[in-house]
mmCIF file of C-alpha atoms and ligand atoms in Angstrom:
data_model
loop_
_atom_site.group_PDB
_atom_site.id
_atom_site.type_symbol
_atom_site.label_atom_id
_atom_site.label_comp_id
_atom_site.label_asym_id
_atom_site.label_seq_id
_atom_site.Cartn_x
_atom_site.Cartn_y
_atom_site.Cartn_z
ATOM 1 C CA MET A 197 -25.829 36.545 39.672
ATOM 2 C CA PRO A 198 -23.760 34.848 36.927
ATOM 3 C CA ASP A 199 -21.316 32.087 37.718
ATOM 4 C CA ILE A 200 -18.008 33.370 36.700
ATOM 5 C CA PRO A 201 -15.541 30.593 35.534
ATOM 6 C CA LEU A 202 -12.041 30.416 37.119
ATOM 7 C CA LEU A 203 -8.806 30.187 35.065
ATOM 8 C CA SER A 204 -5.846 28.452 36.481
ATOM 9 C CA GLY A 205 -2.442 30.073 36.561
ATOM 10 C CA GLN A 206 1.132 29.686 37.999
ATOM 11 C CA ASP A 207 1.491 28.127 41.478
ATOM 12 C CA GLY A 208 -2.073 27.089 41.655
ATOM 13 C CA ALA A 209 -3.496 30.527 41.225
ATOM 14 C CA ARG A 210 -7.135 30.733 40.287
ATOM 15 C CA LEU A 211 -8.458 33.998 38.779
ATOM 16 C CA PRO A 212 -11.917 34.978 37.649
ATOM 17 C CA ALA A 213 -12.512 34.811 33.834
ATOM 18 C CA ILE A 214 -13.446 38.509 33.833
ATOM 19 C CA GLY A 215 -12.718 41.547 36.001
ATOM 20 C CA LEU A 216 -13.670 45.216 36.439
ATOM 21 C CA GLY A 217 -11.617 48.097 34.959
ATOM 22 C CA THR A 218 -11.632 50.939 37.336
ATOM 23 C CA TYR A 219 -9.771 53.689 35.443
ATOM 24 C CA ASP A 220 -11.394 57.036 36.152
ATOM 25 C CA LEU A 221 -13.695 55.741 38.926
ATOM 26 C CA ARG A 222 -12.984 58.278 41.647
ATOM 27 C CA GLY A 223 -14.345 59.751 44.831
ATOM 28 C CA ALA A 224 -17.745 58.826 46.486
ATOM 29 C CA ASP A 225 -19.214 58.107 42.937
ATOM 30 C CA GLY A 226 -16.249 55.696 42.307
ATOM 31 C CA VAL A 227 -16.768 53.788 45.567
ATOM 32 C CA THR A 228 -20.613 53.495 44.702
ATOM 33 C CA ALA A 229 -19.650 52.205 41.173
ATOM 34 C CA VAL A 230 -17.164 49.721 42.445
ATOM 35 C CA GLY A 231 -19.650 48.637 45.104
ATOM 36 C CA SER A 232 -22.432 48.127 42.481
ATOM 37 C CA ALA A 233 -19.979 45.921 40.456
ATOM 38 C CA ILE A 234 -19.131 43.832 43.594
ATOM 39 C CA ASP A 235 -22.930 43.464 44.025
ATOM 40 C CA ALA A 236 -23.283 42.367 40.404
ATOM 41 C CA GLY A 237 -20.690 39.720 40.860
ATOM 42 C CA TYR A 238 -17.274 41.066 39.975
ATOM 43 C CA ARG A 239 -14.581 39.565 42.130
ATOM 44 C CA LEU A 240 -11.419 40.867 40.262
ATOM 45 C CA LEU A 241 -10.866 44.550 40.579
ATOM 46 C CA ASP A 242 -8.190 46.227 38.487
ATOM 47 C CA THR A 243 -6.625 49.473 39.762
ATOM 48 C CA ALA A 244 -3.293 51.120 39.575
ATOM 49 C CA PHE A 245 -1.078 53.535 41.658
ATOM 50 C CA ASN A 246 -1.350 55.945 38.760
ATOM 51 C CA TYR A 247 -5.214 55.851 38.605
ATOM 52 C CA ASP A 248 -5.288 57.576 41.976
ATOM 53 C CA ASN A 249 -8.214 55.414 43.031
ATOM 54 C CA GLU A 250 -6.595 52.663 45.114
ATOM 55 C CA GLY A 251 -8.384 54.224 48.126
ATOM 56 C CA VAL A 252 -11.743 54.162 46.209
ATOM 57 C CA VAL A 253 -11.366 50.380 45.462
ATOM 58 C CA GLY A 254 -10.150 49.702 49.010
ATOM 59 C CA ARG A 255 -13.155 51.366 50.524
ATOM 60 C CA ALA A 256 -15.582 49.579 48.259
ATOM 61 C CA ILE A 257 -13.927 46.189 49.373
ATOM 62 C CA ALA A 258 -14.245 47.313 53.078
ATOM 63 C CA GLN A 259 -17.930 48.160 52.603
ATOM 64 C CA ALA A 260 -18.816 45.201 50.537
ATOM 65 C CA ALA A 261 -21.243 42.332 51.687
ATOM 66 C CA VAL A 262 -18.771 39.932 50.081
ATOM 67 C CA PRO A 263 -16.037 38.552 52.407
ATOM 68 C CA ARG A 264 -12.546 40.057 51.852
ATOM 69 C CA GLU A 265 -11.061 36.823 50.766
ATOM 70 C CA ALA A 266 -13.517 36.472 47.848
ATOM 71 C CA LEU A 267 -12.287 39.673 46.301
ATOM 72 C CA LEU A 268 -9.064 40.245 44.376
ATOM 73 C CA PHE A 269 -7.489 43.704 44.641
ATOM 74 C CA SER A 270 -5.112 44.078 41.626
ATOM 75 C CA THR A 271 -2.912 47.195 41.400
ATOM 76 C CA LYS A 272 0.176 48.327 39.289
ATOM 77 C CA LEU A 273 3.491 49.757 40.086
ATOM 78 C CA PRO A 274 4.348 52.993 38.208
ATOM 79 C CA GLY A 275 7.576 53.615 36.239
ATOM 80 C CA ARG A 276 8.928 56.132 38.641
ATOM 81 C CA TYR A 277 9.084 53.414 41.368
ATOM 82 C CA HIS A 278 11.086 50.795 39.298
ATOM 83 C CA ARG A 279 14.230 51.201 41.186
ATOM 84 C CA HIS A 280 14.560 48.341 43.768
ATOM 85 C CA ASP A 281 14.109 50.335 46.919
ATOM 86 C CA LEU A 282 11.421 52.595 45.451
ATOM 87 C CA ALA A 283 9.420 49.671 44.285
ATOM 88 C CA ARG A 284 9.153 48.251 47.770
ATOM 89 C CA ARG A 285 8.082 51.780 48.937
ATOM 90 C CA ALA A 286 5.394 51.905 46.321
ATOM 91 C CA ILE A 287 4.012 48.556 47.388
ATOM 92 C CA GLU A 288 3.804 49.894 51.019
ATOM 93 C CA GLU A 289 2.040 53.014 49.761
ATOM 94 C CA SER A 290 -0.446 50.979 47.722
ATOM 95 C CA LEU A 291 -1.235 49.067 50.937
ATOM 96 C CA PHE A 292 -1.567 52.435 52.903
ATOM 97 C CA ARG A 293 -3.839 54.017 50.256
ATOM 98 C CA SER A 294 -6.046 51.000 49.802
ATOM 99 C CA GLY A 295 -6.468 50.363 53.531
ATOM 100 C CA LEU A 296 -5.838 46.641 52.972
ATOM 101 C CA ASP A 297 -3.326 44.479 54.807
ATOM 102 C CA ARG A 298 -2.471 42.546 51.712
ATOM 103 C CA LEU A 299 -2.413 43.129 48.030
ATOM 104 C CA ASP A 300 -3.853 40.241 46.011
ATOM 105 C CA LEU A 301 -1.978 41.013 42.836
ATOM 106 C CA VAL A 302 0.633 43.661 41.795
ATOM 107 C CA LEU A 303 1.695 44.114 38.234
ATOM 108 C CA ILE A 304 4.524 46.245 36.771
ATOM 109 C CA HIS A 305 2.376 48.723 34.835
ATOM 110 C CA TRP A 306 4.747 49.209 31.778
ATOM 111 C CA PRO A 307 8.233 47.844 31.118
ATOM 112 C CA ASN A 308 9.658 51.356 30.240
ATOM 113 C CA PRO A 309 12.535 49.553 28.257
ATOM 114 C CA ARG A 310 14.599 52.753 27.702
ATOM 115 C CA GLN A 311 14.472 53.406 31.474
ATOM 116 C CA GLY A 312 15.593 49.761 31.761
ATOM 117 C CA LEU A 313 14.829 49.108 35.528
ATOM 118 C CA TYR A 314 11.927 46.742 35.050
ATOM 119 C CA ALA A 315 14.006 43.625 36.192
ATOM 120 C CA GLU A 316 14.928 45.511 39.541
ATOM 121 C CA ALA A 317 11.161 46.189 39.983
ATOM 122 C CA TRP A 318 10.455 42.472 39.284
ATOM 123 C CA ARG A 319 12.960 41.473 42.013
ATOM 124 C CA ALA A 320 11.263 43.853 44.442
ATOM 125 C CA LEU A 321 7.855 42.248 43.659
ATOM 126 C CA VAL A 322 9.272 38.781 44.206
ATOM 127 C CA GLU A 323 10.619 39.728 47.560
ATOM 128 C CA ALA A 324 7.432 41.500 48.594
ATOM 129 C CA ARG A 325 5.616 38.284 47.867
ATOM 130 C CA GLU A 326 8.038 36.371 49.957
ATOM 131 C CA ASP A 327 7.531 38.713 52.694
ATOM 132 C CA GLY A 328 3.667 38.320 52.606
ATOM 133 C CA LEU A 329 2.696 41.841 51.494
ATOM 134 C CA VAL A 330 1.443 40.508 48.110
ATOM 135 C CA SER A 331 -0.141 37.224 47.192
ATOM 136 C CA MET A 332 0.409 37.071 43.258
ATOM 137 C CA ILE A 333 2.740 39.151 41.051
ATOM 138 C CA GLY A 334 2.501 39.824 37.428
ATOM 139 C CA VAL A 335 3.203 42.354 34.664
ATOM 140 C CA SER A 336 1.458 44.607 32.153
ATOM 141 C CA ASN A 337 2.421 45.591 28.639
ATOM 142 C CA PHE A 338 5.409 43.193 28.570
ATOM 143 C CA LEU A 339 6.856 41.997 25.362
ATOM 144 C CA PRO A 340 8.480 38.506 25.051
ATOM 145 C CA GLU A 341 11.940 39.837 25.589
ATOM 146 C CA HIS A 342 10.879 41.536 28.794
ATOM 147 C CA LEU A 343 9.278 38.366 30.106
ATOM 148 C CA ASP A 344 12.389 36.295 29.345
ATOM 149 C CA ARG A 345 14.643 38.822 31.072
ATOM 150 C CA ILE A 346 12.762 38.840 34.384
ATOM 151 C CA ILE A 347 12.083 35.102 34.302
ATOM 152 C CA GLY A 348 15.723 34.374 33.493
ATOM 153 C CA GLU A 349 17.068 36.715 36.216
ATOM 154 C CA THR A 350 14.748 35.472 39.041
ATOM 155 C CA GLY A 351 13.487 32.088 37.983
ATOM 156 C CA VAL A 352 10.017 33.482 38.792
ATOM 157 C CA THR A 353 7.208 33.669 36.202
ATOM 158 C CA PRO A 354 4.440 36.280 36.243
ATOM 159 C CA VAL A 355 0.987 34.923 36.880
ATOM 160 C CA LEU A 356 -0.251 37.099 34.088
ATOM 161 C CA ASN A 357 0.518 39.746 31.476
ATOM 162 C CA GLN A 358 -2.161 42.513 31.172
ATOM 163 C CA ILE A 359 -2.114 43.854 27.587
ATOM 164 C CA GLU A 360 -4.236 45.732 25.262
ATOM 165 C CA VAL A 361 -6.723 43.255 23.528
ATOM 166 C CA HIS A 362 -9.820 43.559 21.383
ATOM 167 C CA PRO A 363 -10.712 42.546 17.874
ATOM 168 C CA CYS A 364 -8.772 45.494 16.345
ATOM 169 C CA LEU A 365 -5.641 44.350 18.224
ATOM 170 C CA PRO A 366 -6.025 40.664 18.974
ATOM 171 C CA GLN A 367 -2.271 40.277 19.790
ATOM 172 C CA ASP A 368 -2.023 36.688 18.563
ATOM 173 C CA ASP A 369 1.728 36.530 18.858
ATOM 174 C CA LEU A 370 1.959 38.049 22.313
ATOM 175 C CA ARG A 371 -0.957 35.907 23.650
ATOM 176 C CA ALA A 372 0.906 32.876 22.259
ATOM 177 C CA ALA A 373 4.169 33.997 23.895
ATOM 178 C CA ASN A 374 2.289 34.459 27.212
ATOM 179 C CA ALA A 375 0.706 30.938 26.986
ATOM 180 C CA GLU A 376 4.118 29.286 26.025
ATOM 181 C CA ARG A 377 5.431 30.570 29.351
ATOM 182 C CA GLY A 378 2.474 29.464 31.349
ATOM 183 C CA ILE A 379 1.275 33.177 31.823
ATOM 184 C CA LEU A 380 -2.409 34.110 31.642
ATOM 185 C CA THR A 381 -3.416 37.141 29.419
ATOM 186 C CA GLU A 382 -5.618 39.908 30.875
ATOM 187 C CA GLY A 383 -7.052 42.272 28.330
ATOM 188 C CA TRP A 384 -7.279 46.068 28.804
ATOM 189 C CA SER A 385 -9.740 48.192 26.824
ATOM 190 C CA PRO A 386 -11.724 45.109 25.835
ATOM 191 C CA LEU A 387 -14.407 47.517 24.524
ATOM 192 C CA GLY A 388 -11.957 49.563 22.606
ATOM 193 C CA ASN A 389 -12.193 52.124 25.259
ATOM 194 C CA GLY A 390 -15.970 52.448 24.593
ATOM 195 C CA THR A 391 -15.583 54.384 21.231
ATOM 196 C CA ASP A 392 -15.489 53.187 17.633
ATOM 197 C CA LEU A 393 -15.439 49.521 18.210
ATOM 198 C CA LEU A 394 -18.802 49.450 19.916
ATOM 199 C CA ARG A 395 -20.224 51.008 16.872
ATOM 200 C CA ASN A 396 -18.175 48.904 14.274
ATOM 201 C CA ALA A 397 -20.551 47.503 11.582
ATOM 202 C CA THR A 398 -19.357 43.950 11.752
ATOM 203 C CA VAL A 399 -19.474 43.913 15.388
ATOM 204 C CA GLU A 400 -23.048 45.387 15.467
ATOM 205 C CA ARG A 401 -24.286 42.929 12.848
ATOM 206 C CA LEU A 402 -22.845 39.863 14.678
ATOM 207 C CA ALA A 403 -24.275 41.059 18.017
ATOM 208 C CA ALA A 404 -27.721 41.749 16.409
ATOM 209 C CA ALA A 405 -27.693 38.246 14.896
ATOM 210 C CA ARG A 406 -27.414 36.840 18.431
ATOM 211 C CA GLY A 407 -29.614 39.367 20.150
ATOM 212 C CA VAL A 408 -26.837 40.661 22.360
ATOM 213 C CA SER A 409 -25.304 44.156 22.719
ATOM 214 C CA ALA A 410 -22.081 44.962 20.881
ATOM 215 C CA ALA A 411 -20.321 45.109 24.425
ATOM 216 C CA ARG A 412 -21.463 41.540 25.216
ATOM 217 C CA LEU A 413 -20.231 40.319 21.703
ATOM 218 C CA LEU A 414 -16.867 41.914 22.312
ATOM 219 C CA LEU A 415 -16.437 40.420 25.700
ATOM 220 C CA ALA A 416 -17.642 36.877 24.565
ATOM 221 C CA TRP A 417 -14.807 37.170 21.971
ATOM 222 C CA SER A 418 -12.198 37.886 24.704
ATOM 223 C CA VAL A 419 -13.576 34.995 26.757
ATOM 224 C CA ALA A 420 -13.424 32.647 23.648
ATOM 225 C CA LEU A 421 -9.773 33.468 23.333
ATOM 226 C CA GLY A 422 -9.015 32.748 26.915
ATOM 227 C CA VAL A 423 -8.312 36.362 27.691
ATOM 228 C CA ILE A 424 -9.486 37.788 31.031
ATOM 229 C CA PRO A 425 -11.211 40.998 29.929
ATOM 230 C CA LEU A 426 -11.319 44.075 32.302
ATOM 231 C CA PRO A 427 -14.351 46.068 31.014
ATOM 232 C CA LYS A 428 -14.773 49.411 32.805
ATOM 233 C CA SER A 429 -18.300 50.684 33.501
ATOM 234 C CA ALA A 430 -19.507 53.128 36.169
ATOM 235 C CA THR A 431 -23.158 52.324 35.333
ATOM 236 C CA PRO A 432 -24.654 49.432 37.221
ATOM 237 C CA ALA A 433 -26.890 48.140 34.259
ATOM 238 C CA ARG A 434 -23.879 47.963 31.935
ATOM 239 C CA GLN A 435 -21.710 46.351 34.719
ATOM 240 C CA ALA A 436 -24.284 43.602 34.874
ATOM 241 C CA GLU A 437 -24.727 43.346 31.170
ATOM 242 C CA ASN A 438 -20.929 42.949 30.813
ATOM 243 C CA LEU A 439 -20.784 40.029 33.133
ATOM 244 C CA ASP A 440 -23.513 38.171 31.196
ATOM 245 C CA VAL A 441 -21.270 36.796 28.396
ATOM 246 C CA PHE A 442 -20.328 33.186 29.352
ATOM 247 C CA GLY A 443 -23.199 31.523 27.496
ATOM 248 C CA ILE A 444 -22.467 33.291 24.190
ATOM 249 C CA GLU A 445 -20.921 30.928 21.744
ATOM 250 C CA LEU A 446 -19.131 32.320 18.843
ATOM 251 C CA THR A 447 -18.724 30.213 15.642
ATOM 252 C CA SER A 448 -15.524 29.930 13.680
ATOM 253 C CA ASP A 449 -17.203 32.071 11.050
ATOM 254 C CA ASP A 450 -17.961 34.848 13.582
ATOM 255 C CA LEU A 451 -14.272 34.610 14.927
ATOM 256 C CA GLY A 452 -13.111 34.831 11.192
ATOM 257 C CA GLU A 453 -15.164 37.919 10.621
ATOM 258 C CA LEU A 454 -13.819 39.575 13.775
ATOM 259 C CA ALA A 455 -10.240 38.636 12.682
ATOM 260 C CA ASP A 456 -10.603 40.762 9.692
ATOM 261 C CA LEU A 457 -10.831 43.842 12.129
ATOM 262 C CA ALA A 458 -7.257 43.271 13.059
ATOM 263 C CA THR A 459 -5.839 45.826 10.666
ATOM 264 C CA SER A 460 -7.215 48.800 12.736
ATOM 265 C CA GLY A 461 -4.678 48.524 15.491
ATOM 266 C CA ARG A 462 -4.356 50.094 19.015
ATOM 267 C CA SER A 463 -7.253 52.116 20.309
ATOM 268 C CA SER A 464 -4.791 53.608 22.807
ATOM 269 C CA GLY A 465 -1.898 54.358 20.426
ATOM 270 C CA LEU A 466 0.355 53.139 23.209
ATOM 271 C CA ASP A 467 3.063 50.685 22.006
ATOM 272 C CA PRO A 468 5.063 49.036 24.903
ATOM 273 C CA ALA A 469 8.207 49.017 22.747
ATOM 274 C CA THR A 470 8.401 52.691 22.709
ATOM 275 C CA HIS A 471 6.026 54.092 25.353
ATOM 276 C CA GLU A 472 7.479 55.057 28.760
ATOM 277 C CA GLU A 473 5.103 55.712 31.509
ATOM 278 C CA PHE A 474 6.008 57.143 34.914
HETATM 279 N N1 NDP B 545 -2.391 48.144 32.018
HETATM 280 C C1 NDP B 545 -2.682 49.218 31.197
HETATM 281 O O1 NDP B 545 -1.758 49.914 30.719
HETATM 282 C C2 NDP B 545 -4.026 49.677 31.050
HETATM 283 C C3 NDP B 545 -5.071 49.115 31.743
HETATM 284 N N2 NDP B 545 -6.369 49.419 31.513
HETATM 285 C C4 NDP B 545 -7.395 48.860 32.443
HETATM 286 O O2 NDP B 545 -8.427 48.284 31.595
HETATM 287 C C5 NDP B 545 -9.714 48.888 31.878
HETATM 288 C C6 NDP B 545 -10.655 48.893 30.736
HETATM 289 O O3 NDP B 545 -10.081 49.729 29.716
HETATM 290 P P1 NDP B 545 -10.748 51.130 29.347
HETATM 291 O O4 NDP B 545 -9.765 51.884 28.617
HETATM 292 O O5 NDP B 545 -11.342 51.746 30.603
HETATM 293 O O6 NDP B 545 -11.873 50.832 28.353
HETATM 294 P P2 NDP B 545 -13.037 49.797 28.068
HETATM 295 O O7 NDP B 545 -12.751 49.091 26.781
HETATM 296 O O8 NDP B 545 -13.494 48.919 29.244
HETATM 297 O O9 NDP B 545 -14.276 50.814 27.794
HETATM 298 C C7 NDP B 545 -14.869 51.606 28.802
HETATM 299 C C8 NDP B 545 -15.827 52.455 28.246
HETATM 300 O O10 NDP B 545 -16.885 51.709 27.635
HETATM 301 C C9 NDP B 545 -18.243 52.174 28.270
HETATM 302 N N3 NDP B 545 -19.062 50.945 28.348
HETATM 303 C C10 NDP B 545 -18.768 49.867 29.295
HETATM 304 N N4 NDP B 545 -19.714 49.113 29.189
HETATM 305 C C11 NDP B 545 -20.583 49.415 28.045
HETATM 306 C C12 NDP B 545 -21.696 48.903 27.616
HETATM 307 N N5 NDP B 545 -22.127 47.617 28.009
HETATM 308 N N6 NDP B 545 -22.298 49.453 26.579
HETATM 309 C C13 NDP B 545 -21.700 50.640 26.133
HETATM 310 N N7 NDP B 545 -20.705 51.280 26.640
HETATM 311 C C14 NDP B 545 -20.050 50.607 27.684
HETATM 312 C C15 NDP B 545 -17.801 52.864 29.489
HETATM 313 O O11 NDP B 545 -18.760 53.893 29.847
HETATM 314 P P3 NDP B 545 -19.464 53.952 31.257
HETATM 315 O O12 NDP B 545 -18.425 53.897 32.360
HETATM 316 O O13 NDP B 545 -20.175 55.285 31.278
HETATM 317 O O14 NDP B 545 -20.341 52.744 31.313
HETATM 318 C C16 NDP B 545 -16.459 53.559 29.217
HETATM 319 O O15 NDP B 545 -16.601 54.659 28.482
HETATM 320 C C17 NDP B 545 -9.371 50.209 32.659
HETATM 321 O O16 NDP B 545 -10.398 50.699 33.313
HETATM 322 C C18 NDP B 545 -8.120 49.890 33.429
HETATM 323 O O17 NDP B 545 -8.562 49.089 34.589
HETATM 324 C C19 NDP B 545 -6.724 50.445 30.646
HETATM 325 C C20 NDP B 545 -5.764 51.031 29.798
HETATM 326 C C21 NDP B 545 -4.277 50.756 30.130
#
């Protein structure tokens, strides 16, 4: 089993340098898939209220041979629960659905800037942490102005900001903005959602030159940038492959070639400045 490095964040937080994406892992097959990922060595499990699979991840944790305290259950608060009282209710609902007595990490899923309630939601997360329902709190898809507003209003800095990151969208400015504020960056869709990026000619050539798969090359790139990637796979062999990335050294020439892919943009098409998710 690979030794996964830990990254240090706010308030002494220690987070694994890679986690499992669980979008679309549902039902009994989902429990089996999350279970095989835990067996392979994943310790950080990324779910969301809106993925409708907090129970799947919770059940896999309950069935795991690994002690509960070694695993990090990370979920996200949806936009329709941003109002202060509703945010607390969503956290209680996530606890109920997961079957856990504590959520290790809760993120605000999207800032929804036109809705404009994300600072209320943040206050509710701060209080939930004070009350012991949640151990760590963070955000997702936040831009610098959203970060500054919640930090300014509460004095509490998110442990991490989970954003779309892959070579087509390296997010240099946003990653730097996170780092300046002492916030770790988690990367969603690190494989570009499993579509074109895995077949990109540059990615394939650099991967072949090292004798690794395109997926491992992409994840090694995330790790080299200090981003915590969250690859999703339902397949045990791929889950194991995706963890085996910590010995892959990329040269500055490799990083330069991958930087040239940055023009292609978002695989999701979702821009946090305009996207609203409920
Ligand atoms: N905060 C947010 O707003 C968002 C967060 N996320 C999070 O990020 C996670 C990852 O992003 P996601 O969009 O799922 O996409 P990924 O970039 O992780 O790609 C997943 C796809 O790649 C395939 N795949 C995985 N490993 C390999 C491999 N080694 N070789 C070939 N194909 C592979 C998977 O197929 P298979 O399963 O069949 O192996 C799946 O189709 C999500 O699951 C979710 O947890 C995602 C979107 C938004």
